[in-house]
Amino acid sequence: NTKRPLGTMANKELRKMRMQAHIVIDGYWKNKSRNRGKVYKILNEAFGEPVHIGESDLARCKEIIKTANLKNYF
């Protein structure tokens, strides 16, 4: 609840890709199939490090989307 941005600066293409990543990831917890913490824990384990979409570059966003679409993770 601050006015400070939580991620890094992004151009139009990166903002669009980050929004897409959020749509895919948020779908898992917003529909109540998993809680938000569990979804991000699964992502962190899949990438071997903490994942924050707002700090991700274009390539990482694409990997997040690809990973989130794999049934063996979610």
PDB file of N, CA and C in Angstrom:
ATOM      1  N   ASN A   1       0.819  -1.195   0.000  1.00  0.00           N
ATOM      2  CA  ASN A   1       0.000   0.000   0.000  1.00  0.00           C
ATOM      3  C   ASN A   1       0.860   1.254   0.000  1.00  0.00           C
ATOM      4  N   THR A   2       1.741   1.328  -0.971  1.00  0.00           N
ATOM      5  CA  THR A   2       2.549   2.530  -1.114  1.00  0.00           C
ATOM      6  C   THR A   2       2.364   3.078  -2.517  1.00  0.00           C
ATOM      7  N   LYS A   3       2.876   4.250  -2.748  1.00  0.00           N
ATOM      8  CA  LYS A   3       2.845   4.835  -4.085  1.00  0.00           C
ATOM      9  C   LYS A   3       4.145   4.557  -4.826  1.00  0.00           C
ATOM     10  N   ARG A   4       5.061   3.837  -4.169  1.00  0.00           N
ATOM     11  CA  ARG A   4       6.338   3.495  -4.793  1.00  0.00           C
ATOM     12  C   ARG A   4       6.179   2.226  -5.622  1.00  0.00           C
ATOM     13  N   PRO A   5       6.706   2.209  -6.829  1.00  0.00           N
ATOM     14  CA  PRO A   5       6.622   0.995  -7.644  1.00  0.00           C
ATOM     15  C   PRO A   5       7.432  -0.134  -7.010  1.00  0.00           C
ATOM     16  N   LEU A   6       6.952  -1.352  -7.179  1.00  0.00           N
ATOM     17  CA  LEU A   6       7.630  -2.502  -6.591  1.00  0.00           C
ATOM     18  C   LEU A   6       8.584  -3.184  -7.569  1.00  0.00           C
ATOM     19  N   GLY A   7       8.465  -2.887  -8.842  1.00  0.00           N
ATOM     20  CA  GLY A   7       9.315  -3.529  -9.827  1.00  0.00           C
ATOM     21  C   GLY A   7      10.284  -2.571 -10.467  1.00  0.00           C
ATOM     22  N   THR A   8      10.850  -3.012 -11.564  1.00  0.00           N
ATOM     23  CA  THR A   8      11.811  -2.201 -12.311  1.00  0.00           C
ATOM     24  C   THR A   8      11.097  -1.504 -13.470  1.00  0.00           C
ATOM     25  N   MET A   9      11.757  -0.509 -14.038  1.00  0.00           N
ATOM     26  CA  MET A   9      11.204   0.216 -15.179  1.00  0.00           C
ATOM     27  C   MET A   9      11.025  -0.740 -16.357  1.00  0.00           C
ATOM     28  N   ALA A  10       9.976  -0.487 -17.142  1.00  0.00           N
ATOM     29  CA  ALA A  10       9.703  -1.365 -18.274  1.00  0.00           C
ATOM     30  C   ALA A  10       9.178  -0.555 -19.450  1.00  0.00           C
ATOM     31  N   ASN A  11       9.573  -0.987 -20.636  1.00  0.00           N
ATOM     32  CA  ASN A  11       9.019  -0.369 -21.835  1.00  0.00           C
ATOM     33  C   ASN A  11       7.656  -1.012 -22.131  1.00  0.00           C
ATOM     34  N   LYS A  12       7.016  -0.579 -23.201  1.00  0.00           N
ATOM     35  CA  LYS A  12       5.669  -1.050 -23.515  1.00  0.00           C
ATOM     36  C   LYS A  12       5.620  -2.570 -23.690  1.00  0.00           C
ATOM     37  N   GLU A  13       6.595  -3.116 -24.409  1.00  0.00           N
ATOM     38  CA  GLU A  13       6.631  -4.554 -24.665  1.00  0.00           C
ATOM     39  C   GLU A  13       6.780  -5.351 -23.361  1.00  0.00           C
ATOM     40  N   LEU A  14       7.668  -4.905 -22.491  1.00  0.00           N
ATOM     41  CA  LEU A  14       7.885  -5.601 -21.225  1.00  0.00           C
ATOM     42  C   LEU A  14       6.669  -5.471 -20.308  1.00  0.00           C
ATOM     43  N   ARG A  15       6.051  -4.301 -20.255  1.00  0.00           N
ATOM     44  CA  ARG A  15       4.832  -4.142 -19.443  1.00  0.00           C
ATOM     45  C   ARG A  15       3.753  -5.108 -19.904  1.00  0.00           C
ATOM     46  N   LYS A  16       3.594  -5.221 -21.215  1.00  0.00           N
ATOM     47  CA  LYS A  16       2.587  -6.130 -21.771  1.00  0.00           C
ATOM     48  C   LYS A  16       2.894  -7.576 -21.377  1.00  0.00           C
ATOM     49  N   MET A  17       4.158  -7.962 -21.469  1.00  0.00           N
ATOM     50  CA  MET A  17       4.546  -9.333 -21.128  1.00  0.00           C
ATOM     51  C   MET A  17       4.377  -9.595 -19.627  1.00  0.00           C
ATOM     52  N   ARG A  18       4.684  -8.613 -18.788  1.00  0.00           N
ATOM     53  CA  ARG A  18       4.479  -8.770 -17.351  1.00  0.00           C
ATOM     54  C   ARG A  18       2.992  -8.932 -17.034  1.00  0.00           C
ATOM     55  N   MET A  19       2.151  -8.178 -17.721  1.00  0.00           N
ATOM     56  CA  MET A  19       0.707  -8.318 -17.508  1.00  0.00           C
ATOM     57  C   MET A  19       0.243  -9.714 -17.911  1.00  0.00           C
ATOM     58  N   GLN A  20       0.770 -10.227 -19.026  1.00  0.00           N
ATOM     59  CA  GLN A  20       0.420 -11.577 -19.459  1.00  0.00           C
ATOM     60  C   GLN A  20       0.853 -12.611 -18.419  1.00  0.00           C
ATOM     61  N   ALA A  21       2.054 -12.450 -17.893  1.00  0.00           N
ATOM     62  CA  ALA A  21       2.542 -13.379 -16.870  1.00  0.00           C
ATOM     63  C   ALA A  21       1.628 -13.343 -15.641  1.00  0.00           C
ATOM     64  N   HIS A  22       1.215 -12.151 -15.247  1.00  0.00           N
ATOM     65  CA  HIS A  22       0.315 -12.042 -14.102  1.00  0.00           C
ATOM     66  C   HIS A  22      -1.034 -12.692 -14.383  1.00  0.00           C
ATOM     67  N   ILE A  23      -1.543 -12.532 -15.590  1.00  0.00           N
ATOM     68  CA  ILE A  23      -2.829 -13.143 -15.931  1.00  0.00           C
ATOM     69  C   ILE A  23      -2.754 -14.655 -15.765  1.00  0.00           C
ATOM     70  N   VAL A  24      -1.680 -15.244 -16.269  1.00  0.00           N
ATOM     71  CA  VAL A  24      -1.517 -16.699 -16.181  1.00  0.00           C
ATOM     72  C   VAL A  24      -1.337 -17.144 -14.729  1.00  0.00           C
ATOM     73  N   ILE A  25      -0.421 -16.510 -14.016  1.00  0.00           N
ATOM     74  CA  ILE A  25      -0.121 -16.896 -12.635  1.00  0.00           C
ATOM     75  C   ILE A  25      -1.296 -16.616 -11.712  1.00  0.00           C
ATOM     76  N   ASP A  26      -1.879 -15.435 -11.831  1.00  0.00           N
ATOM     77  CA  ASP A  26      -2.972 -15.061 -10.937  1.00  0.00           C
ATOM     78  C   ASP A  26      -4.195 -15.947 -11.122  1.00  0.00           C
ATOM     79  N   GLY A  27      -4.349 -16.505 -12.307  1.00  0.00           N
ATOM     80  CA  GLY A  27      -5.470 -17.407 -12.548  1.00  0.00           C
ATOM     81  C   GLY A  27      -5.463 -18.616 -11.629  1.00  0.00           C
ATOM     82  N   TYR A  28      -4.296 -19.048 -11.217  1.00  0.00           N
ATOM     83  CA  TYR A  28      -4.204 -20.217 -10.339  1.00  0.00           C
ATOM     84  C   TYR A  28      -4.665 -19.926  -8.924  1.00  0.00           C
ATOM     85  N   TRP A  29      -4.455 -18.723  -8.441  1.00  0.00           N
ATOM     86  CA  TRP A  29      -4.887 -18.449  -7.076  1.00  0.00           C
ATOM     87  C   TRP A  29      -6.195 -17.681  -7.014  1.00  0.00           C
ATOM     88  N   LYS A  30      -6.533 -16.923  -8.031  1.00  0.00           N
ATOM     89  CA  LYS A  30      -7.795 -16.182  -8.001  1.00  0.00           C
ATOM     90  C   LYS A  30      -9.007 -17.086  -8.162  1.00  0.00           C
ATOM     91  N   ASN A  31      -8.821 -18.232  -8.816  1.00  0.00           N
ATOM     92  CA  ASN A  31      -9.945 -19.159  -8.941  1.00  0.00           C
ATOM     93  C   ASN A  31      -9.999 -20.143  -7.767  1.00  0.00           C
ATOM     94  N   LYS A  32      -9.151 -19.886  -6.782  1.00  0.00           N
ATOM     95  CA  LYS A  32      -9.126 -20.648  -5.526  1.00  0.00           C
ATOM     96  C   LYS A  32      -8.611 -22.080  -5.661  1.00  0.00           C
ATOM     97  N   SER A  33      -8.001 -22.430  -6.810  1.00  0.00           N
ATOM     98  CA  SER A  33      -7.454 -23.782  -6.925  1.00  0.00           C
ATOM     99  C   SER A  33      -6.187 -23.928  -6.074  1.00  0.00           C
ATOM    100  N   ARG A  34      -5.501 -22.823  -5.830  1.00  0.00           N
ATOM    101  CA  ARG A  34      -4.329 -22.785  -4.944  1.00  0.00           C
ATOM    102  C   ARG A  34      -4.293 -21.426  -4.283  1.00  0.00           C
ATOM    103  N   ASN A  35      -3.606 -21.350  -3.145  1.00  0.00           N
ATOM    104  CA  ASN A  35      -3.462 -20.018  -2.551  1.00  0.00           C
ATOM    105  C   ASN A  35      -2.253 -19.318  -3.178  1.00  0.00           C
ATOM    106  N   ARG A  36      -2.244 -18.017  -3.075  1.00  0.00           N
ATOM    107  CA  ARG A  36      -1.230 -17.199  -3.745  1.00  0.00           C
ATOM    108  C   ARG A  36       0.189 -17.578  -3.313  1.00  0.00           C
ATOM    109  N   GLY A  37       0.377 -17.773  -2.030  1.00  0.00           N
ATOM    110  CA  GLY A  37       1.695 -18.137  -1.529  1.00  0.00           C
ATOM    111  C   GLY A  37       2.194 -19.438  -2.123  1.00  0.00           C
ATOM    112  N   LYS A  38       1.311 -20.420  -2.262  1.00  0.00           N
ATOM    113  CA  LYS A  38       1.693 -21.713  -2.822  1.00  0.00           C
ATOM    114  C   LYS A  38       2.080 -21.574  -4.298  1.00  0.00           C
ATOM    115  N   VAL A  39       1.344 -20.748  -5.038  1.00  0.00           N
ATOM    116  CA  VAL A  39       1.652 -20.538  -6.456  1.00  0.00           C
ATOM    117  C   VAL A  39       3.055 -19.965  -6.609  1.00  0.00           C
ATOM    118  N   TYR A  40       3.378 -18.950  -5.808  1.00  0.00           N
ATOM    119  CA  TYR A  40       4.710 -18.351  -5.923  1.00  0.00           C
ATOM    120  C   TYR A  40       5.792 -19.280  -5.371  1.00  0.00           C
ATOM    121  N   LYS A  41       5.458 -20.117  -4.415  1.00  0.00           N
ATOM    122  CA  LYS A  41       6.424 -21.096  -3.912  1.00  0.00           C
ATOM    123  C   LYS A  41       6.769 -22.095  -5.014  1.00  0.00           C
ATOM    124  N   ILE A  42       5.757 -22.535  -5.748  1.00  0.00           N
ATOM    125  CA  ILE A  42       5.990 -23.450  -6.863  1.00  0.00           C
ATOM    126  C   ILE A  42       6.880 -22.787  -7.918  1.00  0.00           C
ATOM    127  N   LEU A  43       6.591 -21.524  -8.241  1.00  0.00           N
ATOM    128  CA  LEU A  43       7.432 -20.806  -9.208  1.00  0.00           C
ATOM    129  C   LEU A  43       8.863 -20.666  -8.713  1.00  0.00           C
ATOM    130  N   ASN A  44       9.022 -20.292  -7.453  1.00  0.00           N
ATOM    131  CA  ASN A  44      10.362 -20.143  -6.879  1.00  0.00           C
ATOM    132  C   ASN A  44      11.137 -21.447  -6.973  1.00  0.00           C
ATOM    133  N   GLU A  45      10.467 -22.556  -6.685  1.00  0.00           N
ATOM    134  CA  GLU A  45      11.130 -23.859  -6.760  1.00  0.00           C
ATOM    135  C   GLU A  45      11.472 -24.211  -8.208  1.00  0.00           C
ATOM    136  N   ALA A  46      10.582 -23.890  -9.133  1.00  0.00           N
ATOM    137  CA  ALA A  46      10.822 -24.198 -10.545  1.00  0.00           C
ATOM    138  C   ALA A  46      12.030 -23.427 -11.086  1.00  0.00           C
ATOM    139  N   PHE A  47      12.209 -22.184 -10.619  1.00  0.00           N
ATOM    140  CA  PHE A  47      13.306 -21.353 -11.103  1.00  0.00           C
ATOM    141  C   PHE A  47      14.538 -21.408 -10.205  1.00  0.00           C
ATOM    142  N   GLY A  48      14.412 -21.984  -9.042  1.00  0.00           N
ATOM    143  CA  GLY A  48      15.556 -22.094  -8.144  1.00  0.00           C
ATOM    144  C   GLY A  48      15.929 -20.795  -7.462  1.00  0.00           C
ATOM    145  N   GLU A  49      15.032 -19.825  -7.506  1.00  0.00           N
ATOM    146  CA  GLU A  49      15.256 -18.527  -6.871  1.00  0.00           C
ATOM    147  C   GLU A  49      13.920 -17.798  -6.768  1.00  0.00           C
ATOM    148  N   PRO A  50      13.835 -16.780  -5.925  1.00  0.00           N
ATOM    149  CA  PRO A  50      12.583 -16.034  -5.812  1.00  0.00           C
ATOM    150  C   PRO A  50      12.185 -15.392  -7.142  1.00  0.00           C
ATOM    151  N   VAL A  51      10.913 -15.506  -7.467  1.00  0.00           N
ATOM    152  CA  VAL A  51      10.384 -14.943  -8.704  1.00  0.00           C
ATOM    153  C   VAL A  51       9.500 -13.752  -8.360  1.00  0.00           C
ATOM    154  N   HIS A  52       9.785 -12.620  -8.987  1.00  0.00           N
ATOM    155  CA  HIS A  52       8.951 -11.426  -8.841  1.00  0.00           C
ATOM    156  C   HIS A  52       8.715 -10.904 -10.258  1.00  0.00           C
ATOM    157  N   ILE A  53       7.484 -10.999 -10.714  1.00  0.00           N
ATOM    158  CA  ILE A  53       7.181 -10.618 -12.089  1.00  0.00           C
ATOM    159  C   ILE A  53       7.559  -9.173 -12.367  1.00  0.00           C
ATOM    160  N   GLY A  54       7.366  -8.289 -11.402  1.00  0.00           N
ATOM    161  CA  GLY A  54       7.690  -6.877 -11.587  1.00  0.00           C
ATOM    162  C   GLY A  54       9.169  -6.591 -11.740  1.00  0.00           C
ATOM    163  N   GLU A  55      10.000  -7.562 -11.446  1.00  0.00           N
ATOM    164  CA  GLU A  55      11.445  -7.414 -11.619  1.00  0.00           C
ATOM    165  C   GLU A  55      11.977  -8.266 -12.768  1.00  0.00           C
ATOM    166  N   SER A  56      11.072  -8.964 -13.449  1.00  0.00           N
ATOM    167  CA  SER A  56      11.476  -9.879 -14.513  1.00  0.00           C
ATOM    168  C   SER A  56      11.685  -9.157 -15.833  1.00  0.00           C
ATOM    169  N   ASP A  57      12.656  -9.661 -16.607  1.00  0.00           N
ATOM    170  CA  ASP A  57      12.864  -9.130 -17.948  1.00  0.00           C
ATOM    171  C   ASP A  57      11.980  -9.917 -18.915  1.00  0.00           C
ATOM    172  N   LEU A  58      12.072  -9.583 -20.191  1.00  0.00           N
ATOM    173  CA  LEU A  58      11.220 -10.195 -21.200  1.00  0.00           C
ATOM    174  C   LEU A  58      11.392 -11.716 -21.253  1.00  0.00           C
ATOM    175  N   ALA A  59      12.629 -12.162 -21.260  1.00  0.00           N
ATOM    176  CA  ALA A  59      12.902 -13.602 -21.331  1.00  0.00           C
ATOM    177  C   ALA A  59      12.347 -14.326 -20.107  1.00  0.00           C
ATOM    178  N   ARG A  60      12.512 -13.746 -18.932  1.00  0.00           N
ATOM    179  CA  ARG A  60      12.011 -14.378 -17.708  1.00  0.00           C
ATOM    180  C   ARG A  60      10.487 -14.444 -17.732  1.00  0.00           C
ATOM    181  N   CYS A  61       9.840 -13.385 -18.195  1.00  0.00           N
ATOM    182  CA  CYS A  61       8.371 -13.403 -18.279  1.00  0.00           C
ATOM    183  C   CYS A  61       7.893 -14.528 -19.188  1.00  0.00           C
ATOM    184  N   LYS A  62       8.570 -14.703 -20.319  1.00  0.00           N
ATOM    185  CA  LYS A  62       8.209 -15.785 -21.234  1.00  0.00           C
ATOM    186  C   LYS A  62       8.388 -17.140 -20.572  1.00  0.00           C
ATOM    187  N   GLU A  63       9.446 -17.303 -19.811  1.00  0.00           N
ATOM    188  CA  GLU A  63       9.684 -18.555 -19.097  1.00  0.00           C
ATOM    189  C   GLU A  63       8.639 -18.781 -17.998  1.00  0.00           C
ATOM    190  N   ILE A  64       8.245 -17.732 -17.314  1.00  0.00           N
ATOM    191  CA  ILE A  64       7.202 -17.839 -16.286  1.00  0.00           C
ATOM    192  C   ILE A  64       5.908 -18.335 -16.920  1.00  0.00           C
ATOM    193  N   ILE A  65       5.536 -17.744 -18.042  1.00  0.00           N
ATOM    194  CA  ILE A  65       4.309 -18.143 -18.733  1.00  0.00           C
ATOM    195  C   ILE A  65       4.406 -19.591 -19.192  1.00  0.00           C
ATOM    196  N   LYS A  66       5.531 -19.947 -19.767  1.00  0.00           N
ATOM    197  CA  LYS A  66       5.738 -21.321 -20.240  1.00  0.00           C
ATOM    198  C   LYS A  66       5.661 -22.310 -19.073  1.00  0.00           C
ATOM    199  N   THR A  67       6.330 -22.000 -17.994  1.00  0.00           N
ATOM    200  CA  THR A  67       6.331 -22.867 -16.819  1.00  0.00           C
ATOM    201  C   THR A  67       4.940 -22.980 -16.220  1.00  0.00           C
ATOM    202  N   ALA A  68       4.222 -21.863 -16.139  1.00  0.00           N
ATOM    203  CA  ALA A  68       2.882 -21.874 -15.553  1.00  0.00           C
ATOM    204  C   ALA A  68       1.912 -22.707 -16.383  1.00  0.00           C
ATOM    205  N   ASN A  69       2.179 -22.842 -17.662  1.00  0.00           N
ATOM    206  CA  ASN A  69       1.299 -23.628 -18.520  1.00  0.00           C
ATOM    207  C   ASN A  69       1.612 -25.121 -18.488  1.00  0.00           C
ATOM    208  N   LEU A  70       2.686 -25.507 -17.812  1.00  0.00           N
ATOM    209  CA  LEU A  70       3.029 -26.921 -17.696  1.00  0.00           C
ATOM    210  C   LEU A  70       2.189 -27.560 -16.593  1.00  0.00           C
ATOM    211  N   LYS A  71       1.507 -28.598 -16.908  1.00  0.00           N
ATOM    212  CA  LYS A  71       0.610 -29.254 -15.937  1.00  0.00           C
ATOM    213  C   LYS A  71       1.365 -29.898 -14.779  1.00  0.00           C
ATOM    214  N   ASN A  72       2.623 -30.282 -14.992  1.00  0.00           N
ATOM    215  CA  ASN A  72       3.349 -30.935 -13.903  1.00  0.00           C
ATOM    216  C   ASN A  72       3.762 -29.964 -12.791  1.00  0.00           C
ATOM    217  N   TYR A  73       3.656 -28.660 -13.028  1.00  0.00           N
ATOM    218  CA  TYR A  73       3.961 -27.697 -11.970  1.00  0.00           C
ATOM    219  C   TYR A  73       2.707 -27.287 -11.228  1.00  0.00           C
ATOM    220  N   PHE A  74       1.619 -27.135 -11.924  1.00  0.00           N
ATOM    221  CA  PHE A  74       0.384 -26.672 -11.310  1.00  0.00           C
ATOM    222  C   PHE A  74      -0.685 -27.664 -11.542  1.00  0.00           C
TER     223      PHE A  74
END
